[in-house]
């Protein structure tokens, strides 16, 4: 399952322009048609089919006025343990290679500390989680429920650093922390009130 390549590379907020409602056409039938199209993408099978995402579509962000609570997504850098160890072994790495003799949790602790410095985010928490789709560790910068922890400028810097050091960008992953529901559809009654 590869990343969704149809979306722009850098964006924090949902792409509201992908809504198919013209300003002139907000009739109940147009709303129903758009809702039907959107709800097809809110089934767990559809969500997982395109995971991970470079840009998270608008329907995967909470919509308070509709009481819409999609599954939890995390935005972060995906790496597996061997990639982290290769990075530590690299001659340009400032992480002492002796930490490879320590336990995995200590290695991850030192690596996260190092990432905060490299990213220029000394106070960032950067928790890590295991991605459902490919079992990589995802070093999380934000979620679809909380995008306030990091500015757009900081994200752009992090993306540049990730491309330089790891030849990849952060992505949006479905969280492995919660058991997802099969369907996150928005009820028609919420949209036509």
CSV table of C-alpha atoms in Angstrom, one decimal:
chain,number,residue,atom,x,y,z
A,1,UNK,CA,0.0,0.0,0.0
A,2,UNK,CA,1.8,3.1,-1.2
A,3,UNK,CA,1.1,6.7,-0.3
A,4,UNK,CA,-1.8,8.6,-1.9
A,5,UNK,CA,0.2,10.4,-4.7
A,6,UNK,CA,-2.8,12.4,-6.0
A,7,UNK,CA,-2.4,15.1,-3.4
A,8,UNK,CA,0.0,17.9,-2.9
A,9,UNK,CA,3.2,17.1,-1.0
A,10,UNK,CA,3.0,19.7,1.8
A,11,UNK,CA,-0.2,20.7,3.6
A,12,UNK,CA,-1.3,20.7,7.2
A,13,UNK,CA,-4.9,21.6,6.9
A,14,UNK,CA,-7.6,19.7,5.0
A,15,UNK,CA,-8.1,20.4,1.3
A,16,UNK,CA,-11.5,22.0,1.5
A,17,UNK,CA,-11.4,22.8,-2.2
A,18,UNK,CA,-11.9,19.2,-3.0
A,19,UNK,CA,-15.5,19.5,-2.0
A,20,UNK,CA,-17.7,19.3,-5.1
A,21,UNK,CA,-20.3,21.9,-4.1
A,22,UNK,CA,-20.4,25.0,-6.2
A,23,UNK,CA,-21.4,28.2,-4.4
A,24,UNK,CA,-24.5,28.4,-6.5
A,25,UNK,CA,-25.4,24.7,-6.0
A,26,UNK,CA,-26.1,24.0,-2.3
A,27,UNK,CA,-29.4,22.4,-2.9
A,28,UNK,CA,-30.4,19.4,-0.7
A,29,UNK,CA,-29.8,17.1,-3.7
A,30,UNK,CA,-26.3,18.5,-4.2
A,31,UNK,CA,-25.5,18.1,-0.5
A,32,UNK,CA,-26.8,14.5,-0.6
A,33,UNK,CA,-24.7,13.7,-3.7
A,34,UNK,CA,-21.6,15.1,-2.1
A,35,UNK,CA,-22.3,13.4,1.2
A,36,UNK,CA,-22.8,10.1,-0.6
A,37,UNK,CA,-19.4,10.5,-2.3
A,38,UNK,CA,-17.7,11.5,0.9
A,39,UNK,CA,-19.2,8.8,3.0
A,40,UNK,CA,-17.8,6.1,0.7
A,41,UNK,CA,-14.3,7.4,1.8
A,42,UNK,CA,-15.2,7.2,5.5
A,43,UNK,CA,-15.4,3.4,5.6
A,44,UNK,CA,-12.4,1.8,7.2
A,45,UNK,CA,-11.6,-0.3,4.1
A,46,UNK,CA,-11.4,2.9,2.0
A,47,UNK,CA,-9.3,4.7,4.5
A,48,UNK,CA,-6.8,1.8,4.8
A,49,UNK,CA,-6.7,1.4,1.0
A,50,UNK,CA,-4.9,4.7,0.5
A,51,UNK,CA,-2.9,4.9,3.7
A,52,UNK,CA,-0.5,6.5,4.3
A,53,UNK,CA,-1.4,10.0,3.0
A,54,UNK,CA,0.8,12.9,2.1
A,55,UNK,CA,-2.2,15.2,2.5
A,56,UNK,CA,-5.1,14.1,4.7
A,57,UNK,CA,-8.4,14.7,3.0
A,58,UNK,CA,-10.8,17.1,4.8
A,59,UNK,CA,-13.3,14.3,5.8
A,60,UNK,CA,-10.6,12.8,8.0
A,61,UNK,CA,-10.5,15.9,10.3
A,62,UNK,CA,-13.2,16.3,12.9
A,63,UNK,CA,-16.1,18.6,11.9
A,64,UNK,CA,-17.6,20.0,15.1
A,65,UNK,CA,-20.9,21.3,13.6
A,66,UNK,CA,-21.7,17.9,12.2
A,67,UNK,CA,-20.4,16.1,15.4
A,68,UNK,CA,-18.1,14.2,13.0
A,69,UNK,CA,-15.4,12.2,14.7
A,70,UNK,CA,-13.2,10.4,12.2
A,71,UNK,CA,-10.5,7.9,13.2
A,72,UNK,CA,-7.4,9.2,14.8
A,73,UNK,CA,-4.6,9.9,12.3
A,74,UNK,CA,-1.0,10.8,13.2
A,75,UNK,CA,1.3,12.9,11.1
A,76,UNK,CA,4.9,11.8,11.4
A,77,UNK,CA,8.1,10.3,10.1
A,78,UNK,CA,7.9,6.6,9.3
A,79,UNK,CA,11.1,4.6,10.0
A,80,UNK,CA,11.8,1.0,10.9
A,81,UNK,CA,14.2,0.0,13.6
A,82,UNK,CA,16.9,-1.0,11.1
A,83,UNK,CA,16.7,2.4,9.4
A,84,UNK,CA,17.2,4.1,12.7
A,85,UNK,CA,20.2,1.9,13.4
A,86,UNK,CA,21.7,2.6,10.0
A,87,UNK,CA,21.3,6.3,10.7
A,88,UNK,CA,23.1,5.9,14.0
A,89,UNK,CA,25.9,4.0,12.4
A,90,UNK,CA,26.4,6.6,9.6
A,91,UNK,CA,29.7,8.5,10.0
A,92,UNK,CA,27.9,11.9,9.8
A,93,UNK,CA,25.5,11.0,12.6
A,94,UNK,CA,26.2,12.8,15.9
A,95,UNK,CA,24.6,9.9,17.9
A,96,UNK,CA,27.4,7.8,19.5
A,97,UNK,CA,27.3,4.4,17.9
A,98,UNK,CA,27.8,2.8,21.4
A,99,UNK,CA,24.1,3.2,22.1
A,100,UNK,CA,23.5,0.3,19.7
A,101,UNK,CA,24.9,-1.9,22.5
A,102,UNK,CA,22.0,-0.7,24.7
A,103,UNK,CA,18.4,-1.8,24.7
A,104,UNK,CA,15.9,-0.8,22.0
A,105,UNK,CA,14.0,1.6,24.2
A,106,UNK,CA,17.2,3.5,25.1
A,107,UNK,CA,18.1,3.7,21.4
A,108,UNK,CA,14.7,5.1,20.6
A,109,UNK,CA,14.9,7.6,23.5
A,110,UNK,CA,18.3,8.9,22.2
A,111,UNK,CA,17.1,8.9,18.6
A,112,UNK,CA,13.9,11.0,19.5
A,113,UNK,CA,16.1,13.4,21.5
A,114,UNK,CA,18.4,13.7,18.5
A,115,UNK,CA,15.4,14.2,16.1
A,116,UNK,CA,14.1,17.1,18.2
A,117,UNK,CA,17.5,18.8,17.9
A,118,UNK,CA,17.9,18.1,14.1
A,119,UNK,CA,14.3,19.3,13.5
A,120,UNK,CA,14.9,22.5,15.5
A,121,UNK,CA,12.0,21.5,17.9
A,122,UNK,CA,13.7,21.1,21.3
A,123,UNK,CA,10.5,21.1,23.2
A,124,UNK,CA,8.5,18.8,20.9
A,125,UNK,CA,7.3,15.5,22.5
A,126,UNK,CA,7.5,13.4,19.3
A,127,UNK,CA,5.9,10.2,20.6
A,128,UNK,CA,6.3,7.2,18.4
A,129,UNK,CA,3.6,4.6,17.5
A,130,UNK,CA,3.6,1.6,15.3
A,131,UNK,CA,1.8,2.2,11.9
A,132,UNK,CA,-1.0,-0.3,11.1
A,133,UNK,CA,-0.3,-0.4,7.4
A,134,UNK,CA,3.4,-1.3,7.4
A,135,UNK,CA,4.6,-1.8,11.0
A,136,UNK,CA,7.0,1.1,10.9
A,137,UNK,CA,7.6,3.4,13.8
A,138,UNK,CA,6.0,6.7,13.2
A,139,UNK,CA,7.5,9.7,15.1
A,140,UNK,CA,4.4,11.8,15.5
A,141,UNK,CA,4.3,15.6,15.2
A,142,UNK,CA,0.5,16.1,15.3
A,143,UNK,CA,-2.8,14.4,14.9
A,144,UNK,CA,-5.9,15.2,12.9
A,145,UNK,CA,-7.5,16.2,16.2
A,146,UNK,CA,-4.6,18.4,17.3
A,147,UNK,CA,-2.6,20.4,14.7
A,148,UNK,CA,-1.6,23.2,17.1
A,149,UNK,CA,1.7,21.7,18.4
A,150,UNK,CA,3.8,22.7,15.4
A,151,UNK,CA,3.6,25.6,12.9
A,152,UNK,CA,3.4,25.3,9.2
A,153,UNK,CA,7.0,26.8,8.9
A,154,UNK,CA,8.3,24.2,11.3
A,155,UNK,CA,6.6,21.4,9.4
A,156,UNK,CA,8.2,22.6,6.1
A,157,UNK,CA,11.6,22.6,7.9
A,158,UNK,CA,11.0,19.1,9.2
A,159,UNK,CA,10.0,17.9,5.8
A,160,UNK,CA,13.2,19.3,4.3
A,161,UNK,CA,15.3,17.7,7.0
A,162,UNK,CA,13.5,14.3,6.6
A,163,UNK,CA,14.1,14.4,2.8
A,164,UNK,CA,17.7,15.2,3.3
A,165,UNK,CA,18.4,12.7,6.1
A,166,UNK,CA,16.0,9.9,5.4
A,167,UNK,CA,14.9,10.4,1.7
A,168,UNK,CA,11.2,10.6,2.7
A,169,UNK,CA,8.6,13.0,4.1
A,170,UNK,CA,6.4,12.7,7.1
A,171,UNK,CA,3.0,11.1,6.2
A,172,UNK,CA,-0.5,10.7,7.8
A,173,UNK,CA,-1.0,7.3,9.3
A,174,UNK,CA,-4.1,5.8,10.9
A,175,UNK,CA,-3.4,5.5,14.6
A,176,UNK,CA,-2.7,2.1,16.0
A,177,UNK,CA,-3.6,3.3,19.5
A,178,UNK,CA,-7.3,2.9,19.1
A,179,UNK,CA,-9.5,0.2,17.7
A,180,UNK,CA,-11.1,1.8,14.6
A,181,UNK,CA,-14.8,1.4,13.7
A,182,UNK,CA,-15.8,0.1,10.3
A,183,UNK,CA,-17.7,3.2,9.3
A,184,UNK,CA,-17.3,6.9,10.1
A,185,UNK,CA,-20.1,8.1,7.7
A,186,UNK,CA,-21.7,11.4,8.4
A,187,UNK,CA,-25.5,11.1,8.8
A,188,UNK,CA,-27.5,12.9,6.2
A,189,UNK,CA,-29.7,14.4,8.9
A,190,UNK,CA,-26.6,16.3,10.3
A,191,UNK,CA,-26.0,18.0,6.9
A,192,UNK,CA,-29.6,19.0,6.1
A,193,UNK,CA,-30.7,20.5,9.4
